Amino acid sequence: QVQLVESGGGSVQAGGSLRLSCAASGFYYANYYNNWCMGWFRQAPGKEREGVATIDSGGSTNYADSVKGRFTISRDNAKKMLYLQMNSLKPEDTDMYYCATVVCGSWPNLRFGIVGQGTQVTVSS
């Protein structure tokens, strides 16, 4: 059973940085994770999911306009890890952040598969 576990959230002041991590486990084959498209989205209670960034197996990325130039998505296939480096954080970035498998090519209308439990990011002004 594939599982995704996020970590790295926390509270920071505006202008600060955080690095989110997502550990994947349960893949049957050593190279299976490599083929998945992965992404981060954020969601507040009662609101719709907002795609933040995606990365495909070849390393091609997509970003929401609101985070371009500030966030960087990356992956380490050998470790089955996904990352989101968040710089120049703003109060409006406050949200619960989730990593997920995504249907490749579905940006910007992302279709999600497996979703982690989320990690809270809070940015104070």
mmCIF file with all atom_site columns, N, CA, C and O in Angstrom, residues 42 66-67 70-71 87-97 121-123:
data_model
loop_
_atom_site.group_PDB
_atom_site.id
_atom_site.type_symbol
_atom_site.label_atom_id
_atom_site.label_alt_id
_atom_site.label_comp_id
_atom_site.label_asym_id
_atom_site.label_entity_id
_atom_site.label_seq_id
_atom_site.pdbx_PDB_ins_code
_atom_site.Cartn_x
_atom_site.Cartn_y
_atom_site.Cartn_z
_atom_site.occupancy
_atom_site.B_iso_or_equiv
_atom_site.pdbx_formal_charge
_atom_site.auth_seq_id
_atom_site.auth_comp_id
_atom_site.auth_asym_id
_atom_site.auth_atom_id
_atom_site.pdbx_PDB_model_num
ATOM 1  N N  . ARG A 1 42  ? -2.372 22.890 -1.637 1.00 0.00 ? 42  ARG A N  1
ATOM 2  C CA . ARG A 1 42  ? -2.706 23.406 -0.321 1.00 0.00 ? 42  ARG A CA 1
ATOM 3  C C  . ARG A 1 42  ? -4.215 23.600 -0.240 1.00 0.00 ? 42  ARG A C  1
ATOM 4  O O  . ARG A 1 42  ? -4.892 23.808 -1.253 1.00 0.00 ? 42  ARG A O  1
ATOM 5  N N  . SER A 1 66  ? 0.958  32.241 -8.119 1.00 0.00 ? 66  SER A N  1
ATOM 6  C CA . SER A 1 66  ? 1.122  32.869 -6.810 1.00 0.00 ? 66  SER A CA 1
ATOM 7  C C  . SER A 1 66  ? 2.424  32.472 -6.115 1.00 0.00 ? 66  SER A C  1
ATOM 8  O O  . SER A 1 66  ? 2.840  33.139 -5.156 1.00 0.00 ? 66  SER A O  1
ATOM 9  N N  . VAL A 1 67  ? 3.067  31.401 -6.587 1.00 0.00 ? 67  VAL A N  1
ATOM 10 C CA . VAL A 1 67  ? 4.294  30.950 -5.912 1.00 0.00 ? 67  VAL A CA 1
ATOM 11 C C  . VAL A 1 67  ? 5.520  30.956 -6.831 1.00 0.00 ? 67  VAL A C  1
ATOM 12 O O  . VAL A 1 67  ? 6.631  30.683 -6.372 1.00 0.00 ? 67  VAL A O  1
ATOM 13 N N  . ARG A 1 70  ? 9.258  31.895 -5.960 1.00 0.00 ? 70  ARG A N  1
ATOM 14 C CA . ARG A 1 70  ? 9.458  31.777 -4.512 1.00 0.00 ? 70  ARG A CA 1
ATOM 15 C C  . ARG A 1 70  ? 9.552  30.319 -4.057 1.00 0.00 ? 70  ARG A C  1
ATOM 16 O O  . ARG A 1 70  ? 10.285 30.022 -3.115 1.00 0.00 ? 70  ARG A O  1
ATOM 17 N N  . PHE A 1 71  ? 8.822  29.444 -4.695 1.00 0.00 ? 71  PHE A N  1
ATOM 18 C CA . PHE A 1 71  ? 8.800  28.025 -4.321 1.00 0.00 ? 71  PHE A CA 1
ATOM 19 C C  . PHE A 1 71  ? 9.532  27.206 -5.375 1.00 0.00 ? 71  PHE A C  1
ATOM 20 O O  . PHE A 1 71  ? 9.495  27.528 -6.565 1.00 0.00 ? 71  PHE A O  1
ATOM 21 N N  . ASN A 1 87  ? 10.431 29.952 -0.147 1.00 0.00 ? 87  ASN A N  1
ATOM 22 C CA . ASN A 1 87  ? 11.155 31.154 0.262  1.00 0.00 ? 87  ASN A CA 1
ATOM 23 C C  . ASN A 1 87  ? 10.237 32.365 0.168  1.00 0.00 ? 87  ASN A C  1
ATOM 24 O O  . ASN A 1 87  ? 9.198  32.329 -0.480 1.00 0.00 ? 87  ASN A O  1
ATOM 25 N N  . SER A 1 88  ? 10.662 33.441 0.812  1.00 0.00 ? 88  SER A N  1
ATOM 26 C CA . SER A 1 88  ? 9.904  34.696 0.774  1.00 0.00 ? 88  SER A CA 1
ATOM 27 C C  . SER A 1 88  ? 8.434  34.450 1.097  1.00 0.00 ? 88  SER A C  1
ATOM 28 O O  . SER A 1 88  ? 7.532  34.926 0.387  1.00 0.00 ? 88  SER A O  1
ATOM 29 N N  . LEU A 1 89  ? 8.199  33.716 2.152  1.00 0.00 ? 89  LEU A N  1
ATOM 30 C CA . LEU A 1 89  ? 6.836  33.336 2.496  1.00 0.00 ? 89  LEU A CA 1
ATOM 31 C C  . LEU A 1 89  ? 5.997  34.551 2.865  1.00 0.00 ? 89  LEU A C  1
ATOM 32 O O  . LEU A 1 89  ? 6.496  35.538 3.443  1.00 0.00 ? 89  LEU A O  1
ATOM 33 N N  . LYS A 1 90  ? 4.724  34.471 2.516  1.00 0.00 ? 90  LYS A N  1
ATOM 34 C CA . LYS A 1 90  ? 3.770  35.542 2.766  1.00 0.00 ? 90  LYS A CA 1
ATOM 35 C C  . LYS A 1 90  ? 2.642  35.008 3.646  1.00 0.00 ? 90  LYS A C  1
ATOM 36 O O  . LYS A 1 90  ? 2.366  33.801 3.641  1.00 0.00 ? 90  LYS A O  1
ATOM 37 N N  . PRO A 1 91  ? 1.970  35.886 4.374  1.00 0.00 ? 91  PRO A N  1
ATOM 38 C CA . PRO A 1 91  ? 0.844  35.418 5.205  1.00 0.00 ? 91  PRO A CA 1
ATOM 39 C C  . PRO A 1 91  ? -0.200 34.655 4.402  1.00 0.00 ? 91  PRO A C  1
ATOM 40 O O  . PRO A 1 91  ? -0.809 33.706 4.916  1.00 0.00 ? 91  PRO A O  1
ATOM 41 N N  . GLU A 1 92  ? -0.378 35.025 3.140  1.00 0.00 ? 92  GLU A N  1
ATOM 42 C CA . GLU A 1 92  ? -1.364 34.327 2.319  1.00 0.00 ? 92  GLU A CA 1
ATOM 43 C C  . GLU A 1 92  ? -0.938 32.918 1.932  1.00 0.00 ? 92  GLU A C  1
ATOM 44 O O  . GLU A 1 92  ? -1.724 32.165 1.342  1.00 0.00 ? 92  GLU A O  1
ATOM 45 N N  . ASP A 1 93  ? 0.292  32.551 2.234  1.00 0.00 ? 93  ASP A N  1
ATOM 46 C CA . ASP A 1 93  ? 0.735  31.170 2.012  1.00 0.00 ? 93  ASP A CA 1
ATOM 47 C C  . ASP A 1 93  ? 0.296  30.248 3.157  1.00 0.00 ? 93  ASP A C  1
ATOM 48 O O  . ASP A 1 93  ? 0.484  29.025 3.079  1.00 0.00 ? 93  ASP A O  1
ATOM 49 N N  . THR A 1 94  ? -0.253 30.820 4.206  1.00 0.00 ? 94  THR A N  1
ATOM 50 C CA . THR A 1 94  ? -0.718 30.022 5.332  1.00 0.00 ? 94  THR A CA 1
ATOM 51 C C  . THR A 1 94  ? -1.782 29.034 4.883  1.00 0.00 ? 94  THR A C  1
ATOM 52 O O  . THR A 1 94  ? -2.777 29.419 4.273  1.00 0.00 ? 94  THR A O  1
ATOM 53 N N  . ASP A 1 95  ? -1.552 27.768 5.168  1.00 0.00 ? 95  ASP A N  1
ATOM 54 C CA . ASP A 1 95  ? -2.467 26.729 4.709  1.00 0.00 ? 95  ASP A CA 1
ATOM 55 C C  . ASP A 1 95  ? -1.969 25.364 5.178  1.00 0.00 ? 95  ASP A C  1
ATOM 56 O O  . ASP A 1 95  ? -0.849 25.251 5.706  1.00 0.00 ? 95  ASP A O  1
ATOM 57 N N  . MET A 1 96  ? -2.774 24.351 4.943  1.00 0.00 ? 96  MET A N  1
ATOM 58 C CA . MET A 1 96  ? -2.320 22.974 5.092  1.00 0.00 ? 96  MET A CA 1
ATOM 59 C C  . MET A 1 96  ? -1.783 22.542 3.731  1.00 0.00 ? 96  MET A C  1
ATOM 60 O O  . MET A 1 96  ? -2.468 22.700 2.712  1.00 0.00 ? 96  MET A O  1
ATOM 61 N N  . TYR A 1 97  ? -0.578 21.997 3.730  1.00 0.00 ? 97  TYR A N  1
ATOM 62 C CA . TYR A 1 97  ? 0.064  21.570 2.495  1.00 0.00 ? 97  TYR A CA 1
ATOM 63 C C  . TYR A 1 97  ? 0.090  20.052 2.427  1.00 0.00 ? 97  TYR A C  1
ATOM 64 O O  . TYR A 1 97  ? 0.447  19.389 3.405  1.00 0.00 ? 97  TYR A O  1
ATOM 65 N N  . VAL A 1 121 ? 1.405  24.958 7.459  1.00 0.00 ? 121 VAL A N  1
ATOM 66 C CA . VAL A 1 121 ? 2.328  26.080 7.300  1.00 0.00 ? 121 VAL A CA 1
ATOM 67 C C  . VAL A 1 121 ? 1.596  27.345 7.732  1.00 0.00 ? 121 VAL A C  1
ATOM 68 O O  . VAL A 1 121 ? 0.505  27.633 7.240  1.00 0.00 ? 121 VAL A O  1
ATOM 69 N N  . THR A 1 122 ? 2.201  28.080 8.661  1.00 0.00 ? 122 THR A N  1
ATOM 70 C CA . THR A 1 122 ? 1.608  29.319 9.156  1.00 0.00 ? 122 THR A CA 1
ATOM 71 C C  . THR A 1 122 ? 2.621  30.440 9.027  1.00 0.00 ? 122 THR A C  1
ATOM 72 O O  . THR A 1 122 ? 3.739  30.320 9.535  1.00 0.00 ? 122 THR A O  1
ATOM 73 N N  . VAL A 1 123 ? 2.241  31.491 8.324  1.00 0.00 ? 123 VAL A N  1
ATOM 74 C CA . VAL A 1 123 ? 3.120  32.622 8.103  1.00 0.00 ? 123 VAL A CA 1
ATOM 75 C C  . VAL A 1 123 ? 2.494  33.853 8.746  1.00 0.00 ? 123 VAL A C  1
ATOM 76 O O  . VAL A 1 123 ? 1.381  34.250 8.398  1.00 0.00 ? 123 VAL A O  1
#
